Amino acid sequence: MSFSSSLLEQAVNEFSKLPGIGKKTALRLVLHLIKQPQEETQLFADTIARMRREIKFCSKCCNVSDTEICNICSNFSRKKQIICVVENIRDVIAIESTQQFNGLYHVLGGVISPLDGVGPDQLTIEPLINRLTEDEVEELIFALSPNIQGDTTLFYISKKIKDLPVKITTIARGIAFGGELEYADELTLARSLQNRQPVANYVSMK
Amino acid sequence: MSFSSSLLEQAVNEFSKLPGIGKKTALRLVLHLIKQPQEETQLFADTIARMRREIKFCSKCCNVSDTEICNICSNFSRKKQIICVVENIRDVIAIESTQQFNGLYHVLGGVISPLDGVGPDQLTIEPLINRLTEDEVEELIFALSPNIQGDTTLFYISKKIKDLPVKITTIARGIAFGGELEYADELTLARSLQNRQPVANYVSMK
């Protein structure tokens, strides 16, 4: 692309550093900002810069937070005895949106994946084990991605804490609501048969 | 979406104001920025804010510019007698990328479209006519979108300047390179037959 303005070019370059944003999309976004009032664009830039400067990671669960301890960990109405272990911040937001979970979280920051150079030391496994011993945690719910890396991480952590009096569970795998049985992959269908549920449970959930 | 951090939420809201960016994409972009070093994100924000604050519109051609007169209009090696009329800044970038045009531009800022409330007064038609009389313009090449609005704009301007000694042309419409004949629409195919070119022209272009 050939720009008549280096200010424009720099702004397009900055936008196109973002994941999934190519040069053409970046140009579209920048031209949109040019059309907006100057205060709007200033607010956009200030909000982003301030967010990056001031955002913290909760010292307990490693979730993003405005304060030293996040508002989930510091909420007294939530059950501190149940911790849901997730890969990243996005998973916390997804589970919170269901409004079905009233315990706390622990954000691992990824899953064990030797091919990507991610070992247990890069994850927040040590702080998690400290939480288990310090607080009186009764149940650890693993909500990791259903793949090799997720399973490896699950087995690694469960092995490390097998002597602690903590119940370890994982979220149910099965046929998704609205999913057609014939299109489900064999592994999901097989697991969903193995982990079949009494109909009484199913009805009581409704 | 339910956020544990209002800083995160505000940043996601700002990103999702951009065209084509939904909440999920906005969250992905913000989480990417959180992982970057703070200076990187500061640079991103500063570049965008500075661009919006300092960018100008060329007082001759209305293209974006760092200076009062853009670097295309102030380039002495370009032919001032030929002006290419385009709808927006993106079109200038597209034509400049071909490296085939050595004249100047005029950015209309849109096309006449009564349904969208865009009349001739909202466009930079008056400054264009002033340029034609002030500078010694010999040819006006219209490179507008091939639709009703583009054609209306073309006819409106050509009528206004019919008494001036300016040659008016429009870029060729036809079958695109690499396009399959059978998939071309009738109008394009019909026009491309009407405006058929001597093969000699075609060969000399190569």
XYZ file of C-alpha atoms in Angstrom:
412
model
C 0.000 0.000 0.000
C 1.136 3.473 -0.792
C 0.124 6.222 1.643
C 0.144 9.958 1.090
C 0.472 10.527 4.844
C 2.983 9.016 7.225
C 0.632 9.649 10.175
C -1.946 7.492 8.408
C 0.646 4.864 7.565
C 1.899 4.617 11.162
C -1.643 4.271 12.508
C -2.430 1.537 9.956
C 0.783 -0.271 10.895
C -0.096 -0.164 14.591
C -3.577 -1.580 13.976
C -2.287 -4.313 11.704
C -0.023 -5.598 14.511
C -3.195 -6.822 16.253
C -4.127 -10.488 15.728
C -6.499 -11.104 12.810
C -6.242 -7.510 11.542
C -4.695 -7.213 8.081
C -3.613 -4.023 6.309
C -6.963 -3.504 4.594
C -8.992 -3.919 7.780
C -6.515 -1.668 9.619
C -7.000 1.039 6.984
C -10.780 0.738 7.299
C -10.550 1.160 11.089
C -8.202 4.154 10.854
C -10.372 5.895 8.241
C -13.347 5.342 10.541
C -11.478 7.027 13.403
C -10.535 9.963 11.142
C -14.234 10.574 10.517
C -15.042 10.591 14.253
C -14.750 13.729 16.413
C -11.242 14.163 17.814
C -12.409 13.653 21.423
C -13.848 10.227 20.536
C -10.544 8.998 19.151
C -8.660 10.546 22.080
C -10.986 8.675 24.454
C -10.362 5.441 22.534
C -6.586 5.863 22.801
C -6.650 6.976 26.447
C -8.899 4.084 27.493
C -6.608 1.503 25.898
C -3.409 3.039 27.323
C -4.908 3.430 30.796
C -6.231 -0.150 30.762
C -2.768 -1.516 29.953
C -1.052 0.715 32.531
C -3.405 0.113 35.436
C -4.706 -3.407 34.956
C -3.505 -5.937 37.508
C -3.599 -9.684 37.866
C -5.400 -10.871 40.985
C -2.781 -12.169 43.434
C -5.026 -15.120 44.321
C -6.650 -16.380 41.078
C -4.460 -14.617 38.450
C -7.544 -13.215 36.705
C -7.385 -9.639 35.392
C -8.483 -7.156 37.990
C -8.647 -3.460 38.828
C -7.428 -4.170 42.348
C -4.874 -6.372 44.143
C -7.570 -9.013 44.791
C -10.203 -9.332 42.052
C -13.894 -8.738 42.723
C -14.671 -12.466 42.382
C -12.096 -13.528 45.004
C -13.134 -10.712 47.344
C -16.870 -11.442 47.016
C -17.973 -12.931 50.355
C -21.123 -14.493 48.928
C -19.099 -16.876 46.724
C -18.064 -20.331 47.913
C -14.327 -20.305 48.602
C -14.299 -24.117 48.923
C -14.812 -24.684 45.194
C -12.225 -23.562 42.635
C -12.758 -23.827 38.894
C -9.435 -24.170 37.034
C -9.426 -22.534 33.598
C -6.899 -21.822 30.888
C -7.399 -18.092 30.419
C -9.388 -14.970 31.214
C -11.792 -15.587 28.347
C -12.906 -18.838 29.990
C -13.709 -16.984 33.217
C -15.892 -14.567 31.263
C -17.621 -17.459 29.457
C -18.397 -19.338 32.692
C -19.462 -16.161 34.515
C -21.915 -15.481 31.677
C -23.745 -18.750 32.445
C -24.448 -17.452 35.993
C -24.352 -21.098 37.158
C -21.073 -21.097 39.091
C -20.756 -19.571 42.524
C -17.225 -20.619 43.488
C -13.854 -19.047 42.743
C -11.539 -19.401 39.736
C -7.909 -20.107 39.068
C -6.465 -18.913 35.747
C -3.565 -21.150 34.669
C -2.413 -18.854 31.875
C -2.353 -21.705 29.347
C -1.999 -25.486 29.237
C 1.059 -27.744 29.208
C 2.190 -28.000 25.591
C 5.824 -29.076 25.082
C 5.567 -28.416 21.316
C 4.818 -24.749 21.996
C 7.492 -24.610 24.707
C 4.941 -24.340 27.524
C 5.927 -26.411 30.565
C 4.364 -26.529 34.053
C 6.694 -23.735 35.230
C 5.175 -21.227 32.801
C 1.734 -21.822 34.300
C 0.353 -20.723 37.671
C 0.319 -24.303 39.040
C 2.470 -23.518 42.094
C 0.158 -20.695 43.276
C -2.822 -23.031 42.751
C -1.309 -25.724 45.007
C -0.536 -23.038 47.621
C -4.186 -21.956 47.551
C -5.320 -25.551 48.105
C -3.262 -25.873 51.271
C -3.812 -22.342 52.622
C -7.551 -22.023 52.018
C -9.759 -24.982 52.840
C -10.564 -26.000 49.284
C -12.871 -29.005 48.962
C -13.346 -29.339 45.218
C -11.311 -28.476 42.158
C -13.350 -28.354 38.925
C -11.206 -28.530 35.791
C -12.708 -26.660 32.840
C -9.884 -27.063 30.321
C -10.099 -27.539 26.559
C -10.968 -31.150 25.591
C -7.693 -31.967 23.841
C -4.322 -33.625 24.549
C -2.841 -30.479 26.106
C -5.837 -29.949 28.360
C -5.813 -33.586 29.467
C -2.039 -33.530 30.080
C -2.432 -30.479 32.296
C -5.327 -32.104 34.147
C -3.316 -35.289 34.835
C -0.170 -33.364 35.796
C -1.979 -31.275 38.396
C -4.089 -34.151 39.750
C -0.921 -36.195 40.262
C 0.760 -33.319 42.124
C -2.157 -32.929 44.544
C -3.197 -36.560 44.934
C -2.236 -36.545 48.661
C -4.348 -33.468 49.441
C -7.965 -33.989 50.634
C -9.429 -32.303 47.537
C -12.113 -33.751 45.291
C -11.105 -33.372 41.637
C -13.778 -33.146 38.930
C -13.941 -32.063 35.331
C -16.797 -30.427 33.413
C -18.980 -32.911 31.511
C -18.092 -33.793 27.949
C -20.930 -34.832 25.724
C -23.241 -33.927 22.915
C -23.868 -30.183 22.913
C -27.420 -28.883 23.179
C -28.833 -28.467 19.706
C -26.111 -30.760 18.299
C -27.142 -33.502 15.895
C -26.120 -36.958 17.105
C -25.047 -38.182 13.678
C -22.541 -35.338 13.269
C -20.836 -35.823 16.650
C -17.304 -37.261 16.498
C -16.793 -40.826 17.759
C -14.762 -39.833 20.827
C -17.394 -37.401 22.093
C -20.195 -39.875 21.398
C -18.300 -42.737 23.095
C -17.520 -40.627 26.183
C -21.061 -39.378 26.320
C -22.286 -42.996 26.375
C -19.791 -43.977 29.107
C -20.786 -40.994 31.228
C -24.491 -41.470 30.765
C -26.685 -39.773 33.349
C -29.787 -40.981 35.186
C -32.807 -39.260 33.657
C -33.794 -38.092 37.148
C -30.672 -35.865 37.199
C -31.486 -34.489 33.788
C -35.038 -33.615 34.717
C -34.017 -31.977 37.981
C -31.635 -29.689 36.082
C -34.459 -28.221 34.085
C -20.493 -10.535 28.857
C -19.574 -10.316 32.493
C -16.200 -8.741 33.290
C -14.264 -8.903 36.524
C -12.500 -5.650 35.668
C -14.045 -2.353 34.622
C -10.768 -1.309 32.946
C -11.060 -4.404 30.753
C -14.740 -3.741 30.108
C -14.159 -0.123 29.059
C -11.355 -1.125 26.692
C -13.544 -3.846 25.135
C -16.381 -1.335 24.722
C -14.074 1.139 22.983
C -12.810 -1.497 20.546
C -16.301 -2.770 19.802
C -17.348 0.721 18.648
C -15.127 0.200 15.601
C -16.878 -1.024 12.432
C -16.926 -4.806 12.018
C -15.541 -5.439 15.525
C -17.938 -7.308 17.811
C -17.599 -7.880 21.543
C -15.769 -11.198 21.161
C -13.225 -9.827 18.694
C -12.791 -6.739 20.875
C -12.039 -8.957 23.879
C -9.497 -10.933 21.852
C -7.735 -7.711 20.802
C -7.692 -6.305 24.346
C -6.347 -9.568 25.807
C -3.638 -9.496 23.149
C -2.654 -5.975 24.215
C -2.580 -7.039 27.886
C 0.035 -9.672 26.994
C 2.240 -7.124 25.181
C 4.840 -4.985 27.006
C 3.317 -1.768 28.359
C 5.421 0.433 26.032
C 4.001 -1.358 22.981
C 0.416 -0.625 23.979
C 1.337 2.947 24.917
C 2.865 3.373 21.457
C -0.298 1.958 19.865
C -2.508 4.418 21.758
C -0.197 7.399 21.211
C 0.099 6.735 17.469
C -3.688 6.596 17.030
C -4.312 9.733 19.111
C -1.532 11.683 17.410
C -2.748 10.625 13.952
C -6.258 11.914 14.701
C -4.934 15.152 16.238
C -2.425 16.066 13.571
C -3.815 14.665 10.346
C -4.991 17.257 7.822
C -6.945 17.245 4.599
C -5.030 18.618 1.630
C -6.474 22.043 0.786
C -6.265 21.249 -2.939
C -7.350 17.613 -3.396
C -8.981 16.879 0.015
C -6.839 13.750 0.463
C -5.448 13.015 3.943
C -2.098 14.655 4.457
C 0.530 15.490 7.045
C 0.868 18.987 5.625
C -1.344 21.787 4.264
C -0.770 20.553 0.701
C -0.397 16.764 0.344
C 2.745 15.182 -1.054
C 0.948 14.180 -4.259
C -0.247 17.736 -5.024
C 3.151 19.208 -4.118
C 5.114 16.704 -6.223
C 6.510 18.624 -9.202
C 7.080 15.522 -11.290
C 3.344 14.769 -11.452
C 1.150 16.101 -14.264
C -1.074 18.855 -12.898
C -3.152 18.855 -16.079
C -4.790 15.510 -15.304
C -7.038 15.050 -12.276
C -8.509 11.716 -11.243
C -11.790 12.144 -9.342
C -12.375 9.484 -6.668
C -14.900 8.839 -3.942
C -12.596 8.437 -0.940
C -9.072 8.118 0.413
C -9.056 4.348 -0.032
C -9.478 4.795 -3.786
C -6.409 7.061 -3.892
C -4.391 4.362 -2.122
C -5.701 1.702 -4.518
C -4.827 3.713 -7.635
C -1.438 4.785 -6.252
C -0.644 1.109 -5.659
C -0.966 0.413 -9.409
C 1.858 2.955 -10.069
C 0.175 3.688 -13.414
C -1.179 7.168 -12.752
C 1.017 10.230 -12.726
C -1.565 13.002 -12.396
C -3.271 14.497 -9.358
C -6.391 13.424 -7.468
C -9.564 14.963 -6.189
C -11.337 13.228 -3.293
C -15.107 13.907 -3.400
C -15.777 12.486 0.053
C -18.610 10.294 -1.256
C -21.092 10.156 -4.125
C -24.506 11.764 -4.600
C -27.030 9.497 -2.905
C -30.361 11.152 -1.969
C -31.488 8.016 -0.078
C -28.504 8.383 2.300
C -29.039 12.145 2.501
C -25.894 12.932 0.507
C -26.420 15.797 -1.926
C -23.882 17.699 -4.075
C -23.313 20.214 -1.254
C -21.896 17.552 1.058
C -19.239 16.676 -1.508
C -16.167 18.652 -2.546
C -17.607 19.480 -5.988
C -17.249 23.265 -5.626
C -13.500 23.063 -4.812
C -13.081 20.717 -7.795
C -14.656 23.224 -10.193
C -12.472 25.985 -8.722
C -9.388 23.863 -9.399
C -10.444 23.368 -13.024
C -10.604 27.099 -13.638
C -7.584 28.119 -11.530
C -5.137 25.452 -12.669
C -4.996 24.586 -16.340
C -6.620 21.188 -16.136
C -6.941 19.351 -19.452
C -8.466 16.039 -18.445
C -10.724 14.829 -15.654
C -10.720 11.064 -15.174
C -13.686 9.786 -13.167
C -12.891 6.651 -11.152
C -16.167 6.256 -9.241
C -17.966 3.063 -8.256
C -19.917 1.526 -11.165
C -23.403 1.985 -9.703
C -26.344 4.407 -9.881
C -24.829 6.768 -7.298
C -21.469 6.863 -9.060
C -23.111 7.497 -12.435
C -25.384 10.213 -10.991
C -22.342 11.991 -9.556
C -20.502 11.660 -12.863
C -23.404 13.151 -14.837
C -24.003 15.927 -12.298
C -20.391 17.105 -12.419
C -20.025 16.751 -16.191
C -23.142 18.883 -16.678
C -21.771 21.568 -14.351
C -18.478 21.829 -16.229
C -19.710 21.271 -19.784
C -18.677 24.810 -20.791
C -15.112 24.434 -19.552
C -12.440 23.236 -22.009
C -11.823 20.007 -20.062
C -11.849 16.497 -21.506
C -13.937 14.177 -19.346
C -13.205 10.451 -19.244
C -14.062 7.526 -17.010
C -12.032 4.428 -16.204
C -12.839 1.409 -18.397
C -15.530 -1.008 -17.292
C -15.186 -4.561 -18.503
C -14.351 -8.112 -17.645
C -11.729 -8.181 -14.897
C -8.427 -9.954 -15.483
C -8.763 -13.548 -14.333
C -12.561 -13.258 -14.467
C -14.548 -16.008 -16.140
C -16.741 -14.723 -18.970
C -19.688 -16.929 -18.069
C -19.883 -15.530 -14.534
C -19.854 -11.855 -15.576
C -23.165 -10.024 -15.168
C -25.058 -9.006 -18.329
C -24.504 -5.269 -17.879
C -20.751 -5.607 -17.569
C -20.592 -8.020 -20.484
C -22.818 -5.782 -22.639
C -20.756 -2.660 -21.860
C -17.556 -4.545 -22.427
C -18.819 -5.528 -25.908
C -19.904 -1.953 -26.718
C -16.549 -0.566 -25.605
C -14.478 -3.186 -27.394
C -10.843 -2.250 -27.996
C -8.655 -2.688 -31.079
C -6.250 -5.580 -30.396
C -3.371 -3.259 -31.297
C -4.127 -1.197 -28.140
C -4.236 -4.309 -26.039
C -0.900 -5.600 -27.301
C 0.812 -2.231 -26.827
C -0.266 -2.162 -23.206
C 1.662 -5.333 -22.410
